[in-house]
Coordinates of C-alpha atoms in Angstrom, one line a residue:
M239 CA 0.0 0.0 0.0
A240 CA 1.4 3.4 -1.0
E241 CA 2.3 5.8 1.8
H242 CA -0.2 8.6 2.3
Q243 CA 0.1 11.8 4.3
H244 CA -2.4 12.4 7.1
L245 CA -3.3 15.6 9.0
T246 CA -2.5 15.9 12.7
A247 CA -5.5 16.8 14.9
T248 CA -3.2 18.6 17.4
P249 CA -0.1 19.7 15.5
D250 CA 3.1 20.8 17.1
Q251 CA 2.8 24.5 18.2
R252 CA 6.6 25.0 18.7
R253 CA 8.3 27.5 16.4
V254 CA 5.0 28.0 14.6
L255 CA 5.9 31.6 13.6
R256 CA 9.3 30.4 12.3
R257 CA 7.4 27.8 10.1
A258 CA 5.0 30.5 9.0
W259 CA 7.8 33.0 8.0
P260 CA 8.1 31.7 4.4
H261 CA 4.5 32.7 3.9
M262 CA 5.1 36.1 5.3
R263 CA 8.5 36.8 3.6
P264 CA 6.9 38.5 0.5
E265 CA 5.5 41.2 2.9
R266 CA 8.7 41.6 4.9
R267 CA 9.1 45.3 3.9
G268 CA 5.6 46.1 5.0
I269 CA 6.1 44.2 8.2
A270 CA 9.3 46.1 9.0
L271 CA 7.6 49.5 8.4
A272 CA 4.7 48.5 10.6
L273 CA 7.0 47.3 13.4
L274 CA 9.1 50.5 13.2
A275 CA 6.0 52.7 13.4
G276 CA 4.7 50.7 16.3
A277 CA 8.0 50.8 18.1
A278 CA 8.1 54.6 17.7
A279 CA 4.5 55.0 19.0
T280 CA 5.3 52.8 22.0
A281 CA 8.5 54.8 22.7
T282 CA 6.4 58.0 23.0
T283 CA 4.2 56.4 25.6
V284 CA 7.1 55.0 27.6
A285 CA 8.7 58.5 27.6
V286 CA 5.6 59.9 29.4
P287 CA 6.6 58.7 32.9
A288 CA 10.1 60.2 32.4
V289 CA 8.7 63.6 31.5
I290 CA 6.3 63.5 34.4
G291 CA 9.2 62.6 36.8
A292 CA 11.2 65.5 35.4
G293 CA 8.2 67.7 36.0
V294 CA 7.9 66.6 39.6
D295 CA 11.6 67.4 40.2
Q296 CA 11.0 70.9 38.7
I297 CA 8.1 71.5 41.0
L298 CA 10.2 70.5 44.0
A299 CA 13.0 72.8 42.8
R300 CA 10.4 75.6 42.1
D301 CA 11.6 75.9 38.5
R302 CA 8.6 77.3 36.7
S303 CA 10.2 77.3 33.2
G304 CA 11.3 73.7 33.6
L305 CA 7.8 72.7 34.5
F306 CA 6.4 74.5 31.4
T307 CA 8.9 72.7 29.3
A308 CA 7.8 69.3 30.7
V309 CA 4.1 70.2 30.0
A310 CA 5.0 71.2 26.4
A311 CA 6.9 67.9 26.0
L312 CA 3.9 65.9 27.3
T313 CA 1.6 67.7 24.7
V314 CA 4.0 66.8 21.8
L315 CA 4.3 63.2 23.0
A316 CA 0.5 62.9 23.1
L317 CA 0.1 64.1 19.5
L318 CA 3.0 61.9 18.3
R319 CA 1.5 58.9 20.0
L320 CA -1.9 59.4 18.4
I321 CA -0.4 59.7 14.9
L322 CA 2.1 57.0 15.2
F323 CA -0.2 54.4 16.8
R324 CA -2.8 55.0 14.1
Q325 CA -0.3 54.7 11.3
S326 CA 1.3 51.6 12.7
E327 CA -2.1 50.0 13.2
L328 CA -3.1 50.7 9.6
L329 CA 0.2 49.4 8.2
L330 CA 0.0 46.2 10.4
I331 CA -3.6 45.4 9.5
A332 CA -2.9 45.9 5.8
V333 CA 0.1 43.6 5.8
G334 CA -1.6 41.1 8.0
E335 CA -4.7 41.0 5.7
R336 CA -2.5 40.4 2.7
V337 CA -0.7 37.5 4.5
V338 CA -4.0 35.9 5.6
R339 CA -5.5 36.3 2.1
A340 CA -2.4 34.6 0.6
L341 CA -2.7 31.8 3.1
R342 CA -6.4 31.4 2.4
E343 CA -5.8 31.2 -1.4
L344 CA -2.9 28.8 -0.9
A345 CA -5.0 26.5 1.3
V346 CA -7.9 26.4 -1.2
T347 CA -5.4 25.8 -4.1
R348 CA -3.7 23.0 -2.3
L349 CA -6.9 21.3 -1.4
S350 CA -8.3 21.6 -4.9
R351 CA -5.1 19.8 -6.1
A352 CA -4.9 17.3 -3.3
P353 CA -5.3 13.7 -4.3
L354 CA -8.8 12.4 -4.0
R355 CA -7.6 9.7 -1.6
F356 CA -6.4 12.4 0.8
L357 CA -9.7 14.2 0.8
E358 CA -11.6 11.0 1.3
A359 CA -9.4 10.0 4.2
H360 CA -10.1 13.2 6.3
P361 CA -13.4 14.4 7.8
S362 CA -14.9 17.1 5.6
G363 CA -15.8 19.1 8.7
D364 CA -12.2 19.3 9.8
L365 CA -11.0 20.3 6.4
L366 CA -13.7 23.0 6.2
R367 CA -12.8 24.3 9.7
R368 CA -9.1 24.6 8.8
T369 CA -9.8 26.5 5.6
T370 CA -12.6 28.7 6.8
T371 CA -13.2 29.1 10.5
E372 CA -9.6 29.0 11.6
I373 CA -8.4 31.3 8.8
A374 CA -11.3 33.7 9.7
D375 CA -10.1 33.6 13.4
L376 CA -6.6 34.4 12.2
A377 CA -7.9 37.3 10.2
N378 CA -9.9 38.6 13.2
F379 CA -6.8 38.3 15.3
V380 CA -4.7 40.3 12.8
R381 CA -7.4 43.1 12.8
G382 CA -8.1 43.2 16.5
Q383 CA -5.4 41.8 18.7
L384 CA -2.1 41.7 16.8
P385 CA -1.4 45.5 17.1
D386 CA -2.0 45.2 20.9
V387 CA 0.3 42.2 21.2
L388 CA 3.2 44.0 19.5
T389 CA 2.5 47.1 21.6
V390 CA 2.7 45.1 24.8
A391 CA 6.0 43.5 23.7
A392 CA 7.5 46.9 22.8
Y393 CA 6.3 48.2 26.2
L394 CA 8.2 45.5 28.1
L395 CA 11.4 46.2 26.2
F396 CA 11.4 50.0 26.3
T397 CA 10.2 50.2 29.9
T398 CA 13.0 48.0 31.0
V399 CA 15.5 50.2 29.2
L400 CA 14.0 53.3 30.8
L401 CA 14.1 51.9 34.3
L402 CA 17.7 50.7 34.0
T403 CA 18.6 54.2 32.9
Y404 CA 17.1 55.8 36.0
S405 CA 18.1 53.4 38.7
P406 CA 19.7 50.1 38.2
L407 CA 19.2 49.3 42.0
L408 CA 15.5 49.8 41.8
T409 CA 15.3 47.9 38.5
L410 CA 17.1 45.0 40.2
A411 CA 14.6 45.0 43.1
L412 CA 11.8 45.0 40.5
A413 CA 13.4 42.1 38.6
I414 CA 14.0 40.1 41.7
V415 CA 10.3 40.4 42.9
F416 CA 8.5 40.5 39.5
V417 CA 10.3 38.5 36.9
P418 CA 10.6 35.0 38.7
A419 CA 7.0 35.2 39.8
I420 CA 5.5 36.2 36.5
V421 CA 7.7 33.7 34.6
C422 CA 6.4 31.0 36.9
V423 CA 2.8 32.0 36.2
L424 CA 3.4 32.1 32.4
R425 CA 5.1 28.7 32.5
L426 CA 2.2 27.2 34.4
F427 CA -0.2 28.7 31.8
K428 CA 1.8 27.5 28.8
K429 CA 2.0 24.0 30.2
A430 CA -1.8 23.9 30.7
A431 CA -2.9 25.9 27.7
N432 CA -1.0 24.3 24.8
P433 CA -2.8 20.9 25.1
A434 CA -6.0 22.4 26.2
F435 CA -6.5 24.8 23.3
A436 CA -5.3 22.2 20.8
A437 CA -7.8 19.7 22.2
E438 CA -10.6 22.3 22.0
A439 CA -9.8 23.0 18.3
A440 CA -9.8 19.2 17.5
A441 CA -13.0 18.7 19.4
A442 CA -14.6 21.6 17.5
G443 CA -13.6 20.0 14.2
T444 CA -15.2 16.7 15.3
V445 CA -18.5 18.6 16.1
A446 CA -18.4 20.3 12.7
T447 CA -17.9 16.9 11.0
T448 CA -20.7 15.3 12.8
Y449 CA -23.1 18.1 12.0
R450 CA -22.1 18.0 8.3
E451 CA -22.8 14.3 8.2
L452 CA -26.3 15.0 9.5
V453 CA -26.9 17.5 6.7
Q454 CA -25.6 15.1 4.1
S455 CA -27.5 12.1 5.3
R456 CA -30.7 13.6 6.8
E457 CA -33.0 11.7 4.5
M458 CA -31.5 8.4 5.3
L459 CA -31.5 9.2 9.1
Q460 CA -35.2 10.3 9.0
T461 CA -36.4 7.3 6.9
G462 CA -34.2 4.7 8.6
G463 CA -35.0 5.9 12.2
G464 CA -31.3 6.9 12.8
I465 CA -32.0 10.3 14.3
G466 CA -31.8 9.0 17.9
F467 CA -28.4 7.4 17.3
W468 CA -27.1 10.5 15.5
R469 CA -28.4 12.7 18.3
E470 CA -26.5 10.7 20.9
R471 CA -23.4 10.9 18.9
F472 CA -23.7 14.6 18.4
L473 CA -24.4 15.2 22.1
A474 CA -21.3 13.1 23.0
D475 CA -19.1 15.0 20.6
N476 CA -20.5 18.3 21.9
E477 CA -19.9 17.2 25.5
R478 CA -16.3 16.5 24.7
R479 CA -16.0 19.9 23.1
Y480 CA -17.6 21.5 26.2
R481 CA -15.1 19.7 28.5
A482 CA -12.2 20.8 26.3
A483 CA -13.5 24.4 26.4
R484 CA -13.7 24.3 30.2
R485 CA -10.2 23.0 30.4
S486 CA -9.1 26.0 28.2
Q487 CA -10.9 28.4 30.5
R488 CA -9.3 26.9 33.6
S489 CA -5.9 27.4 32.0
L490 CA -6.8 31.1 31.5
F491 CA -7.6 31.4 35.2
L492 CA -3.9 30.9 36.0
I493 CA -3.2 34.3 34.3
S494 CA -5.2 36.0 37.0
L495 CA -2.3 35.2 39.5
A496 CA -0.4 37.9 37.7
R497 CA -2.5 40.5 39.6
I498 CA -1.2 39.3 42.9
V499 CA 2.4 39.5 41.6
Q500 CA 1.7 43.1 40.4
S501 CA 0.4 44.3 43.8
L502 CA 3.4 42.7 45.6
T503 CA 5.8 44.4 43.3
T504 CA 4.3 47.8 43.7
A505 CA 4.5 47.6 47.5
V506 CA 8.2 46.6 47.3
L507 CA 9.0 49.5 44.9
L508 CA 7.4 52.0 47.2
L509 CA 9.3 50.7 50.2
V510 CA 12.7 50.5 48.5
G511 CA 12.2 53.7 46.5
G512 CA 11.1 55.7 49.6
W513 CA 14.2 54.5 51.5
L514 CA 16.6 55.4 48.6
A515 CA 14.9 58.8 48.2
A516 CA 15.2 59.5 52.0
R517 CA 18.9 58.7 51.8
G518 CA 19.3 61.0 48.8
S519 CA 20.4 58.2 46.5
I520 CA 17.7 59.0 44.0
S521 CA 15.3 61.9 43.5
V522 CA 11.5 61.8 44.2
G523 CA 11.0 62.2 40.5
T524 CA 12.8 58.9 39.9
V525 CA 10.5 57.2 42.3
V526 CA 7.5 58.7 40.5
V527 CA 9.0 57.5 37.2
F528 CA 9.3 53.9 38.5
I529 CA 5.7 53.9 39.9
L530 CA 4.2 55.3 36.7
A531 CA 6.3 53.1 34.4
T532 CA 5.7 49.9 36.4
R533 CA 2.0 50.9 36.4
Q534 CA 2.1 51.0 32.6
L535 CA 4.1 47.7 32.7
F536 CA 1.5 46.0 34.8
D537 CA -1.4 47.4 32.7
S538 CA 0.5 45.9 29.7
A539 CA 0.8 42.6 31.6
T540 CA -2.9 42.7 32.3
Q541 CA -3.6 43.4 28.7
A542 CA -1.3 40.6 27.7
S543 CA -3.1 38.2 30.0
N544 CA -6.4 39.1 28.3
L545 CA -4.7 38.6 24.9
V546 CA -3.0 35.3 25.8
G547 CA -6.1 33.2 25.2
Q548 CA -6.7 34.7 21.8
V549 CA -3.0 34.4 20.9
Q550 CA -3.1 30.8 21.9
I551 CA -6.2 30.1 19.8
S552 CA -4.6 31.9 16.9
L553 CA -1.3 29.9 17.2
V554 CA -3.3 26.6 17.3
G555 CA -5.3 27.6 14.3
L556 CA -2.1 28.7 12.5
A557 CA -0.4 25.4 13.4
R558 CA -3.3 23.5 12.0
L559 CA -3.3 25.5 8.8
L560 CA 0.4 25.1 8.4
D561 CA -0.1 21.3 9.0
L562 CA -2.6 21.3 6.1
L563 CA -0.3 23.3 3.8
S564 CA 2.6 21.1 4.6
T565 CA 0.7 17.9 4.1
T566 CA -0.9 19.0 0.8
A567 CA 2.4 20.5 -0.6
P568 CA 3.4 19.0 -3.9
R569 CA 5.9 16.2 -3.6
A570 CA 8.3 15.1 -6.3
E571 CA 7.8 11.5 -7.4
I572 CA 10.5 9.1 -6.3
H573 CA 10.7 7.7 -9.8
P574 CA 9.2 10.3 -12.1
P575 CA 8.2 9.1 -15.6
R576 CA 10.7 9.7 -18.3
P577 CA 9.7 12.7 -20.4
A578 CA 8.5 11.8 -23.9
V579 CA 10.0 13.5 -27.0
D580 CA 6.8 15.4 -27.6
D581 CA 6.5 16.7 -24.1
G582 CA 5.0 20.2 -23.8
P583 CA 5.7 22.7 -21.0
G584 CA 3.3 20.8 -18.6
G585 CA 4.1 17.2 -19.7
P586 CA 3.4 14.9 -22.6
V587 CA 0.9 16.0 -25.4
T588 CA -1.3 13.1 -26.1
A589 CA -3.4 12.1 -29.2
E590 CA -7.0 13.1 -29.5
R591 CA -8.0 9.5 -29.4
G592 CA -5.7 6.8 -27.9
V593 CA -5.5 3.4 -26.3
L594 CA -6.2 3.1 -22.6
E595 CA -3.9 0.4 -21.0
I596 CA -3.9 -1.0 -17.5
E597 CA -0.9 -3.1 -16.5
D598 CA -0.5 -5.2 -13.3
L599 CA -2.6 -2.7 -11.3
R600 CA -2.6 -3.1 -7.6
Y601 CA -4.4 -1.0 -5.0
S602 CA -5.3 -1.2 -1.3
Y603 CA -7.2 1.1 1.1
V604 CA -5.9 -0.9 4.1
A605 CA -2.5 -2.4 4.3
G606 CA -2.6 -6.1 3.6
T607 CA -6.0 -6.1 1.9
E608 CA -5.9 -5.5 -1.9
V609 CA -9.0 -4.2 -3.6
L610 CA -7.4 -4.7 -7.0
G611 CA -4.5 -7.2 -7.4
G612 CA -2.5 -7.5 -10.5
L613 CA -5.2 -6.4 -12.9
S614 CA -4.4 -5.8 -16.6
V615 CA -6.6 -4.8 -19.5
R616 CA -6.5 -2.9 -22.8
V617 CA -9.3 -0.8 -24.2
E618 CA -8.9 0.3 -27.8
P619 CA -9.9 3.8 -29.1
G620 CA -13.7 4.0 -29.7
E621 CA -14.5 0.8 -27.8
R622 CA -17.7 0.6 -25.7
V623 CA -17.1 -1.5 -22.7
G624 CA -19.2 -2.6 -19.8
L625 CA -17.6 -3.1 -16.4
V626 CA -19.6 -5.4 -14.2
G627 CA -19.2 -7.3 -11.0
P628 CA -20.6 -7.8 -7.5
T629 CA -20.6 -5.0 -4.9
G630 CA -17.1 -4.7 -3.4
S631 CA -15.3 -6.1 -6.4
G632 CA -13.5 -2.8 -7.0
K633 CA -15.4 -1.3 -10.0
T634 CA -15.6 2.2 -8.6
T635 CA -12.0 2.0 -7.4
L636 CA -10.9 0.9 -10.9
A637 CA -12.9 3.8 -12.4
K638 CA -11.0 6.3 -10.2
L639 CA -7.7 4.7 -11.0
M640 CA -8.2 4.7 -14.8
T641 CA -9.3 8.4 -14.7
G642 CA -6.3 9.4 -12.6
L643 CA -8.2 10.4 -9.5
Y644 CA -6.3 7.7 -7.5
A645 CA -2.7 6.8 -7.9
P646 CA -2.0 3.0 -7.9
D647 CA 0.1 1.3 -5.3
S648 CA 1.9 -0.4 -8.1
G649 CA 1.4 -1.0 -11.8
T650 CA 0.5 1.7 -14.4
V651 CA -2.4 3.2 -16.2
R652 CA -1.5 4.6 -19.6
Y653 CA -3.3 6.7 -22.2
D654 CA -1.7 6.9 -25.6
G655 CA 1.4 5.2 -24.2
H656 CA 1.9 7.8 -21.4
D657 CA 1.6 7.1 -17.7
L658 CA -1.3 9.2 -16.3
A659 CA 1.0 10.4 -13.6
A660 CA 3.1 12.1 -16.2
L661 CA 0.2 14.1 -17.7
A662 CA -0.5 17.6 -16.7
P663 CA -3.9 17.9 -14.9
A664 CA -5.4 19.9 -17.8
E665 CA -4.2 17.4 -20.4
L666 CA -5.5 14.5 -18.3
R667 CA -9.0 16.0 -17.9
R668 CA -9.2 16.8 -21.6
R669 CA -8.6 13.1 -22.4
I670 CA -10.3 11.1 -19.6
V671 CA -13.5 12.2 -17.8
L672 CA -15.5 10.3 -15.1
I673 CA -19.2 10.9 -14.4
P674 CA -19.6 9.7 -10.8
Q675 CA -22.7 8.2 -9.3
R676 CA -23.3 11.5 -7.4
V677 CA -23.1 14.5 -9.7
H678 CA -22.1 17.6 -7.9
M679 CA -24.3 20.7 -8.2
I680 CA -23.8 24.4 -7.2
E681 CA -26.2 27.1 -6.2
G682 CA -27.7 28.6 -9.4
T683 CA -29.4 27.9 -12.7
L684 CA -29.1 24.8 -14.9
L685 CA -26.9 26.9 -17.2
D686 CA -24.6 27.8 -14.3
N687 CA -24.2 24.1 -13.5
L688 CA -23.5 23.0 -17.0
R689 CA -20.7 25.6 -17.3
L690 CA -18.7 23.8 -14.6
V691 CA -16.2 22.7 -17.2
P692 CA -12.9 24.1 -18.5
G693 CA -13.3 26.8 -21.2
D694 CA -16.4 28.5 -19.9
P695 CA -18.7 27.5 -22.7
D696 CA -21.4 30.0 -23.8
E697 CA -25.1 29.3 -23.9
R698 CA -25.1 28.5 -27.6
S699 CA -22.5 25.8 -27.2
I700 CA -24.4 24.3 -24.3
A701 CA -27.6 24.3 -26.3
E702 CA -25.9 22.6 -29.2
A703 CA -24.5 19.9 -26.9
V704 CA -28.0 19.4 -25.4
E705 CA -29.5 19.1 -28.8
H706 CA -26.9 16.7 -30.0
L707 CA -27.5 14.4 -27.1
G708 CA -31.3 14.5 -27.7
L709 CA -32.0 16.2 -24.4
T710 CA -33.8 19.3 -25.7
T711 CA -37.3 17.9 -24.8
W712 CA -36.1 17.3 -21.2
I713 CA -34.6 20.8 -21.0
N714 CA -37.8 22.4 -22.3
S715 CA -39.9 20.5 -19.7
L716 CA -38.2 22.5 -17.0
D717 CA -39.8 25.8 -15.9
E718 CA -37.4 28.1 -17.6
G719 CA -35.3 25.8 -19.7
L720 CA -31.5 26.3 -19.2
H721 CA -32.3 29.3 -17.0
T722 CA -34.3 27.3 -14.5
D723 CA -33.1 28.1 -10.9
L724 CA -32.2 24.7 -9.3
G725 CA -30.9 25.9 -5.9
R726 CA -28.4 23.3 -5.2
G727 CA -30.1 20.9 -7.6
T728 CA -30.4 17.9 -5.3
G729 CA -33.9 18.7 -4.3
R730 CA -35.5 19.7 -7.6
L731 CA -33.9 17.0 -9.9
S732 CA -34.0 13.3 -9.8
A733 CA -30.9 11.1 -9.7
G734 CA -31.3 10.3 -13.4
E735 CA -31.6 14.0 -14.3
L736 CA -28.4 14.7 -12.3
Q737 CA -26.7 12.1 -14.4
L738 CA -28.0 13.9 -17.6
I739 CA -26.3 17.0 -16.4
G740 CA -23.0 15.1 -15.9
L741 CA -23.4 13.7 -19.4
V742 CA -23.8 17.2 -20.9
R743 CA -20.7 18.4 -19.1
A744 CA -18.8 15.5 -20.5
A745 CA -20.0 16.2 -24.0
L746 CA -18.8 19.8 -23.7
L747 CA -15.3 18.5 -22.8
D748 CA -15.4 15.9 -25.7
P749 CA -13.0 13.5 -23.9
A750 CA -11.2 10.6 -25.6
V751 CA -12.3 8.3 -22.8
L752 CA -15.6 8.7 -20.9
V753 CA -16.2 6.6 -17.8
L754 CA -19.7 6.4 -16.3
D755 CA -20.0 5.0 -12.8
E756 CA -23.4 3.4 -12.2
A757 CA -25.0 6.1 -14.4
T758 CA -28.4 4.2 -14.6
A759 CA -28.5 2.8 -11.1
D760 CA -31.5 3.7 -8.9
I761 CA -33.2 5.8 -11.6
D762 CA -36.6 5.4 -13.2
P763 CA -36.8 3.4 -16.4
E764 CA -37.9 6.3 -18.5
T765 CA -35.0 8.5 -17.4
A766 CA -32.7 5.5 -17.8
R767 CA -33.8 5.1 -21.5
T768 CA -33.3 8.9 -22.1
L769 CA -29.8 8.6 -20.6
E770 CA -28.9 5.5 -22.6
T771 CA -30.1 7.1 -25.8
A772 CA -28.0 10.2 -25.0
I773 CA -25.0 7.9 -24.4
D774 CA -25.6 6.2 -27.8
T775 CA -25.5 9.6 -29.6
L776 CA -21.9 10.3 -28.4
R777 CA -19.3 10.3 -31.1
A778 CA -18.5 6.8 -32.3
D779 CA -14.7 7.2 -31.9
R780 CA -15.0 8.0 -28.2
T781 CA -14.0 5.2 -25.8
L782 CA -16.9 4.5 -23.4
I783 CA -16.6 2.5 -20.2
V784 CA -19.8 2.0 -18.3
I785 CA -20.0 0.5 -14.8
A786 CA -23.5 -0.9 -14.7
H787 CA -25.9 -3.4 -13.0
R788 CA -28.9 -2.9 -15.3
E789 CA -29.1 -5.8 -17.8
A790 CA -30.6 -3.4 -20.4
T791 CA -27.5 -1.1 -20.1
I792 CA -25.0 -4.0 -20.3
K793 CA -26.7 -5.5 -23.4
R794 CA -26.2 -2.3 -25.3
L795 CA -22.5 -2.6 -25.0
P796 CA -20.5 -4.9 -27.3
R797 CA -17.8 -5.8 -24.8
T798 CA -18.1 -6.7 -21.1
I799 CA -15.3 -6.9 -18.5
R800 CA -16.2 -8.7 -15.3
L801 CA -14.5 -8.2 -12.0
D802 CA -14.7 -10.6 -9.1
E803 CA -12.6 -11.0 -6.0
N804 CA -10.1 -8.2 -7.0
A805 CA -9.2 -9.7 -10.4
L806 CA -10.2 -9.5 -14.0
L807 CA -12.2 -12.7 -14.7
A808 CA -13.7 -12.6 -18.2
H809 CA -14.1 -10.7 -21.4
N810 CA -17.3 -11.1 -23.4

């Protein structure tokens, strides 16, 4: 069985910003400007206690001109602070939004190009959460909390420099009392918060997956009496999320211990500062500077404690997003196919009609249990082949392998002599198309849904394809023909009509090989006859492979390939 990458429910949060840097590098100039503006704004705020301290010393010295100078300096600092903070906030948000947009686009691109097997192996709710909710949370963090986080960090740095300049002794007292205690609090929080917030994010993804499964299978649950079972499962998942959320909130409670540390530190500064001022070692203004500066420092610490939870949530979301991007990143093949002499920029250029060859094909979903074992078959251009066999014999798996949606564990699938793995995605889709059992629909009109093919065909081209397939009568039976609003289609159209839409899409692509997976299964006889007639009108030189159970469908095909117990048994 081939090795496949899997997402981690609670990915490593260490060095997450370093791992995110390659995605931020294109905006490094904007980031530098935003940080410089933020640092300048914070410096103006940190300078305020120094100016006030100088003003206090001028009052005690009865120096009126010095006091007026201090007042003027405070006014200038206030104006500069207002301008610089606003500018740094705008710069940071603009840069952050561009980074988040690039991450969102990259995540969608990577998922759209991810192997089908990868998508099927992961809960859709978890993938949806990583690419929508967690990116949205990251964007909200950039807009709301990131400027505050950087301001707090700059406060800590600049205030420490200011205090050292005024009195190393008082700064030492502050460090001895404040730093060990606050570090202990933060370490306790980090130890509790990292697993707690990661578990909450994973539990939220599970709840989203369970709810999505309800929406997708609501009819089966209602008719089969499975609502009670699903409800118990959803409540259990929701209970696990609730417990995970409570664990996260308990970890946040540890941050409140910082307030006790702040009160103790202020008391020590007043005692030591008063004693030094009484001895004449420092001025009263210096004591004022320390009290005001540490007050700002503690306010910043309180603000940081309020931000810690959001920062942790954002780091978890970023780690999960980076895990998705890393797992879905393109990987070079170990033994890449040798380029053909007629290779174009994106890979080999194939013939408009060619042979489809399958050689010694092996595939497993679970290690040790082969779904297909050593299967080989050749389909000539223009052949019409039925693929039959009991449920579980591997028909749908084979269809996905021969259309390049799955990569085989071993063996090859070739079109026109070229391994499908060597073909560019656009070239592969031009040549081989699968119409699955469940045709996907989008919100909109019938015309919108028929345009879901490369090339963006116009209404006239679509109408011609519909007429060629003999489906004009069916189109005209709808309320507004091609412009009929279908919503998402699954409620207004039958299973057979959805297959007709898939067939029109395939006709617009004009592929060399068309594979229909159970196209006439579970549909009414009249629609099945319409579909079979439409299939018959396709160009005679197109290869047609039909997976079918209906005898009427099988009899219309000149050749039959039967699968049983993972192997090719017979040709008719």
